[in-house]
Tab-separated table of N, CA and C and ligand atoms in Angstrom:
chain	number	residue	atom	x	y	z
A	118	MET	N	20.825	-157.949	31.354
A	118	MET	CA	20.837	-157.704	29.865
A	118	MET	C	22.196	-158.079	29.321
A	119	LEU	N	22.251	-159.212	28.613
A	119	LEU	CA	23.485	-159.676	28.100
A	119	LEU	C	23.687	-159.252	26.612
A	120	PHE	N	24.855	-158.843	26.266
A	120	PHE	CA	25.198	-158.508	24.850
A	120	PHE	C	26.383	-159.318	24.382
A	121	SER	N	26.307	-159.794	23.236
A	121	SER	CA	27.432	-160.622	22.704
A	121	SER	C	27.890	-159.994	21.347
A	122	GLY	N	29.180	-160.271	21.124
A	122	GLY	CA	29.709	-159.796	19.881
A	122	GLY	C	30.954	-160.587	19.528
A	123	SER	N	31.512	-160.286	18.278
A	123	SER	CA	32.734	-160.908	17.837
A	123	SER	C	33.348	-160.153	16.736
A	124	CYS	N	34.581	-160.530	16.372
A	124	CYS	CA	35.310	-159.947	15.217
A	124	CYS	C	34.725	-160.563	13.991
A	125	LEU	N	35.233	-160.176	12.822
A	125	LEU	CA	34.785	-160.657	11.531
A	125	LEU	C	34.917	-162.158	11.354
A	126	CYS	N	36.045	-162.693	11.818
A	126	CYS	CA	36.286	-164.125	11.623
A	126	CYS	C	35.748	-165.001	12.751
A	127	GLY	N	35.375	-164.396	13.841
A	127	GLY	CA	34.798	-165.171	14.951
A	127	GLY	C	35.798	-165.753	15.897
A	128	HIS	N	37.105	-165.547	15.591
A	128	HIS	CA	38.160	-166.036	16.506
A	128	HIS	C	38.112	-165.464	17.900
A	129	ILE	N	37.732	-164.189	17.987
A	129	ILE	CA	37.562	-163.436	19.191
A	129	ILE	C	36.118	-163.119	19.431
A	130	ALA	N	35.474	-163.607	20.483
A	130	ALA	CA	34.098	-163.289	20.781
A	130	ALA	C	34.005	-162.872	22.242
A	131	TYR	N	32.936	-162.129	22.540
A	131	TYR	CA	32.855	-161.633	23.954
A	131	TYR	C	31.407	-161.566	24.322
A	132	GLN	N	31.192	-161.441	25.676
A	132	GLN	CA	29.929	-161.135	26.201
A	132	GLN	C	30.122	-160.048	27.266
A	133	VAL	N	29.175	-159.120	27.346
A	133	VAL	CA	29.201	-158.097	28.343
A	133	VAL	C	27.715	-158.024	28.918
A	134	LYS	N	27.634	-157.416	30.130
A	134	LYS	CA	26.338	-157.277	30.737
A	134	LYS	C	25.951	-155.812	30.913
A	135	GLY	N	24.702	-155.494	30.518
A	135	GLY	CA	24.200	-154.102	30.578
A	135	GLY	C	23.780	-153.722	31.917
A	136	PRO	N	23.195	-152.528	32.100
A	136	PRO	CA	22.751	-151.609	30.989
A	136	PRO	C	23.998	-150.950	30.326
A	137	PRO	N	23.804	-150.642	28.997
A	137	PRO	CA	24.822	-150.021	28.243
A	137	PRO	C	25.113	-148.630	28.769
A	138	ILE	N	26.390	-148.221	28.824
A	138	ILE	CA	26.776	-146.920	29.298
A	138	ILE	C	27.319	-146.016	28.186
A	139	PHE	N	26.832	-144.793	28.069
A	139	PHE	CA	27.353	-143.730	27.164
A	139	PHE	C	27.504	-144.184	25.731
A	140	PRO	N	26.489	-144.655	25.000
A	140	PRO	CA	26.623	-144.980	23.621
A	140	PRO	C	26.868	-143.676	22.812
A	141	HIS	N	28.054	-143.618	22.139
A	141	HIS	CA	28.346	-142.425	21.453
A	141	HIS	C	29.240	-142.666	20.228
A	142	LEU	N	29.385	-141.653	19.404
A	142	LEU	CA	30.256	-141.762	18.221
A	142	LEU	C	31.583	-141.039	18.496
A	143	CYS	N	32.655	-141.502	17.879
A	143	CYS	CA	33.833	-140.764	17.950
A	143	CYS	C	34.508	-140.788	16.543
A	144	SER	N	34.924	-139.518	16.106
A	144	SER	CA	35.574	-139.343	14.819
A	144	SER	C	36.943	-138.836	14.930
A	145	CYS	N	37.601	-139.129	16.106
A	145	CYS	CA	38.973	-138.666	16.238
A	145	CYS	C	39.912	-139.407	15.290
A	146	ARG	N	41.000	-138.792	14.970
A	146	ARG	CA	41.915	-139.442	13.981
A	146	ARG	C	42.413	-140.767	14.379
A	147	MET	N	42.577	-141.008	15.664
A	147	MET	CA	43.025	-142.344	16.155
A	147	MET	C	41.983	-143.404	15.894
A	148	CYS	N	40.687	-143.052	16.184
A	148	CYS	CA	39.632	-144.053	15.828
A	148	CYS	C	39.595	-144.292	14.331
A	149	GLN	N	39.781	-143.212	13.560
A	149	GLN	CA	39.767	-143.451	12.135
A	149	GLN	C	40.852	-144.288	11.600
A	150	LYS	N	42.082	-144.017	12.019
A	150	LYS	CA	43.277	-144.791	11.570
A	150	LYS	C	43.104	-146.284	12.075
A	151	TRP	N	42.559	-146.443	13.232
A	151	TRP	CA	42.488	-147.777	13.882
A	151	TRP	C	41.413	-148.607	13.097
A	152	SER	N	40.327	-147.958	12.773
A	152	SER	CA	39.219	-148.711	12.182
A	152	SER	C	39.219	-148.624	10.670
A	153	GLY	N	39.747	-147.668	10.084
A	153	GLY	CA	39.678	-147.489	8.629
A	153	GLY	C	38.351	-146.876	8.207
A	154	ALA	N	37.573	-146.406	9.143
A	154	ALA	CA	36.255	-145.817	8.999
A	154	ALA	C	36.242	-144.393	9.455
A	155	PRO	N	35.365	-143.529	8.944
A	155	PRO	CA	35.314	-142.115	9.369
A	155	PRO	C	34.892	-141.970	10.809
A	156	THR	N	34.135	-142.854	11.302
A	156	THR	CA	33.546	-142.742	12.611
A	156	THR	C	33.430	-144.073	13.301
A	157	VAL	N	33.695	-144.157	14.582
A	157	VAL	CA	33.477	-145.388	15.305
A	157	VAL	C	32.393	-145.200	16.364
A	158	ALA	N	31.461	-146.106	16.399
A	158	ALA	CA	30.356	-146.084	17.446
A	158	ALA	C	30.807	-146.873	18.663
A	159	TRP	N	30.760	-146.300	19.846
A	159	TRP	CA	31.257	-146.897	21.056
A	159	TRP	C	30.165	-147.038	22.085
A	160	VAL	N	30.211	-148.068	22.957
A	160	VAL	CA	29.382	-148.170	24.077
A	160	VAL	C	30.157	-148.859	25.157
A	161	SER	N	29.944	-148.445	26.434
A	161	SER	CA	30.754	-149.023	27.533
A	161	SER	C	29.924	-149.942	28.416
A	162	PHE	N	30.610	-150.893	29.087
A	162	PHE	CA	30.075	-151.729	30.050
A	162	PHE	C	31.071	-151.950	31.159
A	163	PRO	N	30.594	-152.307	32.374
A	163	PRO	CA	31.541	-152.557	33.436
A	163	PRO	C	32.551	-153.675	33.015
A	164	GLN	N	33.799	-153.429	33.221
A	164	GLN	CA	34.876	-154.382	32.783
A	164	GLN	C	34.625	-155.758	33.442
A	165	ILE	N	34.152	-155.728	34.677
A	165	ILE	CA	34.031	-157.066	35.399
A	165	ILE	C	32.986	-157.894	34.732
A	166	THR	N	32.118	-157.350	33.875
A	166	THR	CA	31.074	-158.186	33.239
A	166	THR	C	31.584	-158.814	31.890
A	167	LEU	N	32.789	-158.417	31.489
A	167	LEU	CA	33.393	-158.837	30.182
A	167	LEU	C	33.989	-160.227	30.243
A	168	THR	N	33.524	-161.139	29.420
A	168	THR	CA	34.114	-162.430	29.295
A	168	THR	C	34.415	-162.718	27.828
A	169	TRP	N	35.575	-163.309	27.556
A	169	TRP	CA	35.979	-163.673	26.203
A	169	TRP	C	35.437	-165.066	25.927
A	170	LYS	N	34.750	-165.195	24.822
A	170	LYS	CA	34.029	-166.500	24.524
A	170	LYS	C	34.626	-167.254	23.320
A	171	GLY	N	35.457	-166.618	22.497
A	171	GLY	CA	35.911	-167.215	21.306
A	171	GLY	C	37.064	-168.163	21.566
A	172	ILE	N	37.429	-168.966	20.523
A	172	ILE	CA	38.587	-169.896	20.665
A	172	ILE	C	39.848	-169.153	20.857
A	173	GLY	N	39.903	-167.926	20.406
A	173	GLY	CA	41.145	-167.076	20.551
A	173	GLY	C	41.352	-166.416	21.867
A	174	GLY	N	40.357	-166.595	22.782
A	174	GLY	CA	40.494	-165.898	24.079
A	174	GLY	C	40.435	-164.465	23.945
A	175	ALA	N	41.307	-163.747	24.622
A	175	ALA	CA	41.332	-162.280	24.627
A	175	ALA	C	41.915	-161.770	23.332
A	176	PRO	N	41.630	-160.596	22.886
A	176	PRO	CA	42.174	-160.033	21.661
A	176	PRO	C	43.574	-159.558	21.840
A	177	SER	N	44.244	-159.202	20.814
A	177	SER	CA	45.568	-158.483	20.891
A	177	SER	C	45.277	-157.010	21.224
A	178	PHE	N	46.201	-156.385	21.817
A	178	PHE	CA	46.023	-154.988	22.258
A	178	PHE	C	47.115	-154.159	21.613
A	179	PHE	N	46.718	-152.964	21.160
A	179	PHE	CA	47.717	-151.956	20.738
A	179	PHE	C	47.550	-150.718	21.588
A	180	ARG	N	48.634	-150.220	22.195
A	180	ARG	CA	48.582	-149.022	23.076
A	180	ARG	C	48.602	-147.824	22.106
A	181	SER	N	47.483	-147.136	21.979
A	181	SER	CA	47.406	-146.014	21.041
A	181	SER	C	47.764	-144.714	21.664
A	182	SER	N	47.756	-144.645	22.997
A	182	SER	CA	48.174	-143.494	23.793
A	182	SER	C	48.535	-144.006	25.143
A	183	GLU	N	49.045	-143.052	25.949
A	183	GLU	CA	49.402	-143.417	27.326
A	183	GLU	C	48.308	-144.061	28.117
A	184	GLN	N	47.060	-143.595	27.812
A	184	GLN	CA	45.919	-144.075	28.643
A	184	GLN	C	45.099	-145.139	27.977
A	185	THR	N	45.334	-145.344	26.687
A	185	THR	CA	44.360	-146.243	25.969
A	185	THR	C	45.036	-147.416	25.262
A	186	GLN	N	44.449	-148.621	25.449
A	186	GLN	CA	44.787	-149.766	24.641
A	186	GLN	C	43.588	-150.201	23.893
A	187	ARG	N	43.845	-150.534	22.569
A	187	ARG	CA	42.764	-150.912	21.681
A	187	ARG	C	42.861	-152.382	21.346
A	188	GLY	N	41.759	-153.092	21.519
A	188	GLY	CA	41.739	-154.518	21.367
A	188	GLY	C	41.241	-154.926	19.941
A	189	PHE	N	41.932	-155.823	19.275
A	189	PHE	CA	41.583	-156.214	17.926
A	189	PHE	C	41.927	-157.680	17.767
A	190	CYS	N	41.349	-158.345	16.712
A	190	CYS	CA	41.646	-159.708	16.393
A	190	CYS	C	42.899	-159.891	15.662
A	191	PRO	N	43.807	-160.696	16.208
A	191	PRO	CA	45.136	-160.883	15.463
A	191	PRO	C	44.966	-161.668	14.142
A	192	ARG	N	43.827	-162.312	13.928
A	192	ARG	CA	43.646	-163.015	12.640
A	192	ARG	C	43.038	-162.149	11.588
A	193	CYS	N	41.858	-161.515	11.888
A	193	CYS	CA	41.160	-160.739	10.836
A	193	CYS	C	41.308	-159.239	10.992
A	194	GLY	N	41.809	-158.780	12.111
A	194	GLY	CA	42.028	-157.376	12.328
A	194	GLY	C	40.788	-156.610	12.823
A	195	GLY	N	39.735	-157.371	13.040
A	195	GLY	CA	38.496	-156.681	13.492
A	195	GLY	C	38.698	-155.969	14.808
A	196	THR	N	38.083	-154.716	14.808
A	196	THR	CA	38.306	-153.782	15.969
A	196	THR	C	37.157	-154.023	16.971
A	197	LEU	N	37.539	-154.273	18.232
A	197	LEU	CA	36.598	-154.756	19.228
A	197	LEU	C	36.349	-153.867	20.408
A	198	CYS	N	37.428	-153.371	21.005
A	198	CYS	CA	37.314	-152.679	22.313
A	198	CYS	C	38.405	-151.743	22.602
A	199	ALA	N	38.198	-150.983	23.674
A	199	ALA	CA	39.268	-150.149	24.185
A	199	ALA	C	39.217	-150.145	25.649
A	200	LEU	N	40.424	-150.067	26.293
A	200	LEU	CA	40.512	-150.032	27.681
A	200	LEU	C	41.300	-148.785	28.081
A	201	ASN	N	40.694	-147.945	28.950
A	201	ASN	CA	41.354	-146.712	29.407
A	201	ASN	C	41.886	-146.862	30.750
A	202	GLU	N	43.117	-146.478	30.980
A	202	GLU	CA	43.754	-146.585	32.249
A	202	GLU	C	42.883	-145.952	33.378
A	203	GLY	N	42.633	-146.742	34.416
A	203	GLY	CA	41.864	-146.266	35.614
A	203	GLY	C	40.337	-146.295	35.393
A	204	ASP	N	39.903	-146.688	34.164
A	204	ASP	CA	38.451	-146.697	33.914
A	204	ASP	C	37.961	-148.092	34.235
A	205	PRO	N	36.902	-148.217	35.114
A	205	PRO	CA	36.344	-149.483	35.406
A	205	PRO	C	35.531	-150.121	34.279
A	206	ASN	N	35.264	-149.338	33.292
A	206	ASN	CA	34.452	-149.753	32.127
A	206	ASN	C	35.309	-150.208	30.924
A	207	VAL	N	34.774	-151.021	30.075
A	207	VAL	CA	35.411	-151.303	28.808
A	207	VAL	C	34.562	-150.731	27.724
A	208	ALA	N	35.194	-150.072	26.724
A	208	ALA	CA	34.401	-149.547	25.590
A	208	ALA	C	34.452	-150.641	24.514
A	209	ILE	N	33.235	-150.844	24.031
A	209	ILE	CA	33.063	-151.826	22.947
A	209	ILE	C	32.577	-151.153	21.679
A	210	THR	N	33.091	-151.653	20.517
A	210	THR	CA	32.619	-151.073	19.290
A	210	THR	C	31.227	-151.646	19.008
A	211	ILE	N	30.249	-150.730	18.865
A	211	ILE	CA	28.822	-151.165	18.658
A	211	ILE	C	28.766	-152.023	17.433
A	212	ALA	N	29.478	-151.730	16.374
A	212	ALA	CA	29.372	-152.565	15.169
A	212	ALA	C	29.896	-153.992	15.320
A	213	SER	N	30.660	-154.238	16.352
A	213	SER	CA	31.098	-155.663	16.569
A	213	SER	C	30.045	-156.496	17.339
A	214	LEU	N	29.027	-155.807	17.922
A	214	LEU	CA	27.974	-156.598	18.563
A	214	LEU	C	27.191	-157.487	17.571
A	215	ASP	N	26.675	-158.592	18.086
A	215	ASP	CA	25.863	-159.440	17.169
A	215	ASP	C	24.607	-158.775	16.777
A	216	GLU	N	24.067	-157.921	17.667
A	216	GLU	CA	22.841	-157.153	17.289
A	216	GLU	C	23.048	-155.657	17.553
A	217	PRO	N	23.801	-155.027	16.620
A	217	PRO	CA	24.216	-153.686	16.804
A	217	PRO	C	23.036	-152.679	16.835
A	218	ALA	N	21.910	-153.040	16.258
A	218	ALA	CA	20.772	-152.151	16.168
A	218	ALA	C	20.160	-151.924	17.598
A	219	HIS	N	20.526	-152.752	18.560
A	219	HIS	CA	19.954	-152.637	19.892
A	219	HIS	C	20.482	-151.472	20.729
A	220	ILE	N	21.645	-150.925	20.291
A	220	ILE	CA	22.235	-149.846	21.066
A	220	ILE	C	22.430	-148.651	20.123
A	221	ILE	N	21.805	-147.544	20.431
A	221	ILE	CA	21.836	-146.378	19.539
A	221	ILE	C	22.692	-145.265	20.091
A	222	PRO	N	23.769	-144.916	19.382
A	222	PRO	CA	24.757	-143.948	19.953
A	222	PRO	C	24.349	-142.506	19.845
A	223	THR	N	23.292	-142.115	20.637
A	223	THR	CA	22.815	-140.798	20.546
A	223	THR	C	23.402	-139.798	21.526
A	224	GLU	N	24.337	-140.293	22.446
A	224	GLU	CA	24.784	-139.467	23.525
A	224	GLU	C	25.709	-138.291	23.095
A	225	GLN	N	26.543	-138.569	22.139
A	225	GLN	CA	27.491	-137.547	21.733
A	225	GLN	C	28.199	-137.976	20.497
A	226	HIS	N	28.726	-136.929	19.752
A	226	HIS	CA	29.591	-137.188	18.655
A	226	HIS	C	30.957	-136.519	18.999
A	227	SER	N	31.860	-137.252	19.564
A	227	SER	CA	33.177	-136.724	19.910
A	227	SER	C	34.039	-136.494	18.674
A	228	TYR	N	34.792	-135.378	18.758
A	228	TYR	CA	35.748	-135.019	17.639
A	228	TYR	C	35.009	-134.968	16.296
A	229	ALA	N	33.807	-134.452	16.313
A	229	ALA	CA	33.021	-134.312	15.086
A	229	ALA	C	33.777	-133.480	14.030
A	230	ASP	N	34.606	-132.464	14.565
A	230	ASP	CA	35.337	-131.661	13.733
A	230	ASP	C	36.495	-132.383	12.924
A	231	GLU	N	36.829	-133.600	13.376
A	231	GLU	CA	37.861	-134.392	12.699
A	231	GLU	C	37.290	-135.351	11.721
A	232	ALA	N	36.003	-135.412	11.619
A	232	ALA	CA	35.275	-136.246	10.612
A	232	ALA	C	35.503	-135.599	9.200
A	233	PRO	N	35.499	-136.380	8.140
A	233	PRO	CA	35.571	-135.754	6.803
A	233	PRO	C	34.356	-134.875	6.594
A	234	PHE	N	34.652	-133.762	5.789
A	234	PHE	CA	33.613	-132.774	5.619
A	234	PHE	C	32.339	-133.373	4.874
A	235	TRP	N	32.561	-134.448	4.123
A	235	TRP	CA	31.465	-135.048	3.330
A	235	TRP	C	30.611	-136.008	4.131
A	236	TRP	N	31.027	-136.162	5.339
A	236	TRP	CA	30.412	-137.151	6.229
A	236	TRP	C	29.281	-136.523	7.099
A	237	ASN	N	28.035	-136.682	6.742
A	237	ASN	CA	26.954	-136.146	7.534
A	237	ASN	C	26.346	-137.177	8.486
A	238	VAL	N	26.401	-136.899	9.708
A	238	VAL	CA	26.042	-137.925	10.682
A	238	VAL	C	24.667	-137.699	11.304
A	239	HIS	N	23.734	-138.610	11.080
A	239	HIS	CA	22.431	-138.545	11.695
A	239	HIS	C	22.293	-139.893	12.516
A	240	VAL	N	21.889	-139.804	13.737
A	240	VAL	CA	21.647	-141.012	14.559
A	240	VAL	C	20.223	-141.002	15.021
A	241	ALA	N	19.395	-141.904	14.520
A	241	ALA	CA	18.016	-142.047	14.892
A	241	ALA	C	17.347	-140.685	14.839
A	242	GLY	N	17.524	-139.975	13.760
A	242	GLY	CA	16.813	-138.690	13.519
A	242	GLY	C	17.518	-137.512	14.133
A	243	LYS	N	18.494	-137.790	14.988
A	243	LYS	CA	19.339	-136.653	15.564
A	243	LYS	C	20.499	-136.385	14.670
A	244	HIS	N	20.673	-135.079	14.364
A	244	HIS	CA	21.771	-134.642	13.482
A	244	HIS	C	22.962	-134.205	14.301
A	245	PHE	N	24.109	-134.750	13.989
A	245	PHE	CA	25.340	-134.301	14.658
A	245	PHE	C	26.187	-133.524	13.568
A	246	ASP	N	26.689	-132.328	13.940
A	246	ASP	CA	27.461	-131.616	12.980
A	246	ASP	C	28.907	-131.984	13.134
B	42	ZN	ZN1	38.870	-162.235	13.751
B	43	ZN	ZN1	38.126	-141.643	18.946
Protein backbone atom coordinates (compact mmCIF):
# COMPACT_ATOMS: atom_id res chain seq x y z
CA MET A 1 0.00 0.00 0.00
CA LEU A 2 1.89 3.07 -1.24
CA PHE A 3 1.03 6.61 -0.19
CA SER A 4 2.47 9.73 -1.78
CA GLY A 5 2.41 13.35 -0.74
CA SER A 6 4.08 16.71 -1.14
CA CYS A 7 4.28 20.25 0.14
CA LEU A 8 2.26 23.09 -1.37
CA CYS A 9 4.83 24.00 -4.06
CA GLY A 10 5.85 20.42 -4.87
CA HIS A 11 9.57 21.01 -4.18
CA ILE A 12 9.48 18.31 -1.48
CA ALA A 13 7.58 15.12 -2.25
CA TYR A 14 7.59 11.74 -0.56
CA GLN A 15 6.37 8.19 -0.69
CA VAL A 16 5.70 5.88 2.26
CA LYS A 17 4.45 2.33 2.48
CA GLY A 18 1.50 1.18 4.61
CA PRO A 19 -0.35 -0.05 6.46
CA PRO A 20 -0.88 3.33 8.15
CA ILE A 21 -0.08 3.43 11.87
CA PHE A 22 -2.08 5.36 14.53
CA PRO A 23 -3.91 7.99 12.47
CA HIS A 24 -4.80 10.69 15.01
CA LEU A 25 -5.25 14.40 15.63
CA CYS A 26 -3.05 16.62 17.72
CA SER A 27 -3.98 20.07 19.00
CA CYS A 28 -0.90 20.73 21.13
CA ARG A 29 0.40 24.29 21.02
CA MET A 30 3.56 23.17 19.20
CA CYS A 31 1.53 21.62 16.35
CA GLN A 32 -0.58 24.77 16.26
CA LYS A 33 2.37 27.16 16.09
CA TRP A 34 4.15 24.95 13.56
CA SER A 35 1.19 24.61 11.20
CA GLY A 36 -0.81 27.76 11.84
CA ALA A 37 -3.88 25.54 12.20
CA PRO A 38 -5.84 24.61 15.34
CA THR A 39 -5.27 20.87 14.81
CA VAL A 40 -2.86 18.69 12.84
CA ALA A 41 -3.86 15.24 11.57
CA TRP A 42 -0.98 12.73 11.79
CA VAL A 43 -0.33 9.21 10.59
CA SER A 44 2.82 7.13 10.95
CA PHE A 45 4.70 4.75 8.68
CA PRO A 46 7.93 2.81 9.15
CA GLN A 47 10.81 5.22 8.50
CA ILE A 48 12.55 2.67 6.29
CA THR A 49 9.68 2.91 3.77
CA LEU A 50 10.10 6.71 3.41
CA THR A 51 11.65 8.00 0.18
CA TRP A 52 11.97 11.63 -0.90
CA LYS A 53 10.75 12.06 -4.47
CA GLY A 54 10.78 15.81 -5.15
CA ILE A 55 13.52 17.88 -6.76
CA GLY A 56 14.30 19.34 -3.33
CA GLY A 57 15.19 15.98 -1.80
CA ALA A 58 14.66 15.87 1.97
CA PRO A 59 12.83 18.70 3.75
CA SER A 60 14.40 21.16 6.17
CA PHE A 61 14.04 20.20 9.82
CA PHE A 62 13.32 22.26 12.89
CA ARG A 63 13.98 20.71 16.30
CA SER A 64 10.88 21.66 18.29
CA SER A 65 11.87 19.71 21.39
CA GLU A 66 14.64 17.42 22.58
CA GLN A 67 12.89 14.40 21.06
CA THR A 68 11.21 15.85 17.99
CA GLN A 69 12.30 17.29 14.65
CA ARG A 70 9.65 18.69 12.32
CA GLY A 71 10.15 18.58 8.55
CA PHE A 72 8.95 21.35 6.26
CA CYS A 73 9.56 22.73 2.78
CA PRO A 74 12.20 25.50 2.77
CA ARG A 75 10.50 27.12 -0.24
CA CYS A 76 6.77 27.20 0.61
CA GLY A 77 6.84 26.35 4.32
CA GLY A 78 4.52 23.37 3.90
CA THR A 79 4.48 21.12 6.96
CA LEU A 80 5.25 17.51 6.11
CA CYS A 81 6.53 15.22 8.84
CA ALA A 82 7.98 14.70 12.29
CA LEU A 83 10.75 12.43 13.51
CA ASN A 84 10.87 11.38 17.13
CA GLU A 85 14.16 10.29 18.69
CA GLY A 86 14.31 6.48 18.93
CA ASP A 87 11.04 5.98 17.03
CA PRO A 88 11.37 3.67 13.99
CA ASN A 89 8.33 5.38 12.44
CA VAL A 90 7.95 8.73 10.75
CA ALA A 91 4.84 10.81 11.43
CA ILE A 92 3.33 12.30 8.26
CA THR A 93 0.80 15.13 8.12
CA ILE A 94 -2.33 13.56 6.62
CA ALA A 95 -3.19 16.81 4.84
CA SER A 96 0.09 16.69 2.85
CA LEU A 97 -0.89 13.34 1.32
CA ASP A 98 -2.01 13.44 -2.31
CA GLU A 99 -5.17 11.58 -1.26
CA PRO A 100 -5.81 12.65 2.32
CA ALA A 101 -9.32 11.20 2.41
CA HIS A 102 -7.85 7.67 2.38
CA ILE A 103 -6.64 7.89 5.98
CA ILE A 104 -9.12 8.81 8.70
CA PRO A 105 -7.66 10.02 12.02
CA THR A 106 -10.09 8.30 14.36
CA GLU A 107 -7.57 6.85 16.86
CA GLN A 108 -7.17 9.77 19.23
CA HIS A 109 -7.34 13.53 19.67
CA SER A 110 -4.17 14.40 21.57
CA TYR A 111 -4.11 17.63 23.60
CA ALA A 112 -7.77 18.28 22.82
CA ASP A 113 -7.80 20.66 25.80
CA GLU A 114 -5.30 22.93 24.01
CA ALA A 115 -7.55 23.37 20.97
CA PRO A 116 -9.50 26.66 20.75
CA PHE A 117 -12.86 26.45 22.56
CA TRP A 118 -14.72 27.27 19.32
CA TRP A 119 -13.19 24.30 17.53
CA ASN A 120 -15.53 21.29 17.56
CA VAL A 121 -13.88 18.23 16.15
CA HIS A 122 -15.79 15.39 14.52
CA VAL A 123 -13.98 12.67 12.59
CA ALA A 124 -16.11 10.41 10.43
CA GLY A 125 -19.06 10.78 12.79
CA LYS A 126 -16.93 10.40 15.92
CA HIS A 127 -16.96 13.40 18.23
CA PHE A 128 -13.80 14.43 20.06
CA ASP A 129 -14.12 16.88 22.95
ZN1 LIG B 1 7.11 23.53 -1.00
ZN1 LIG C 1 1.04 18.13 18.62
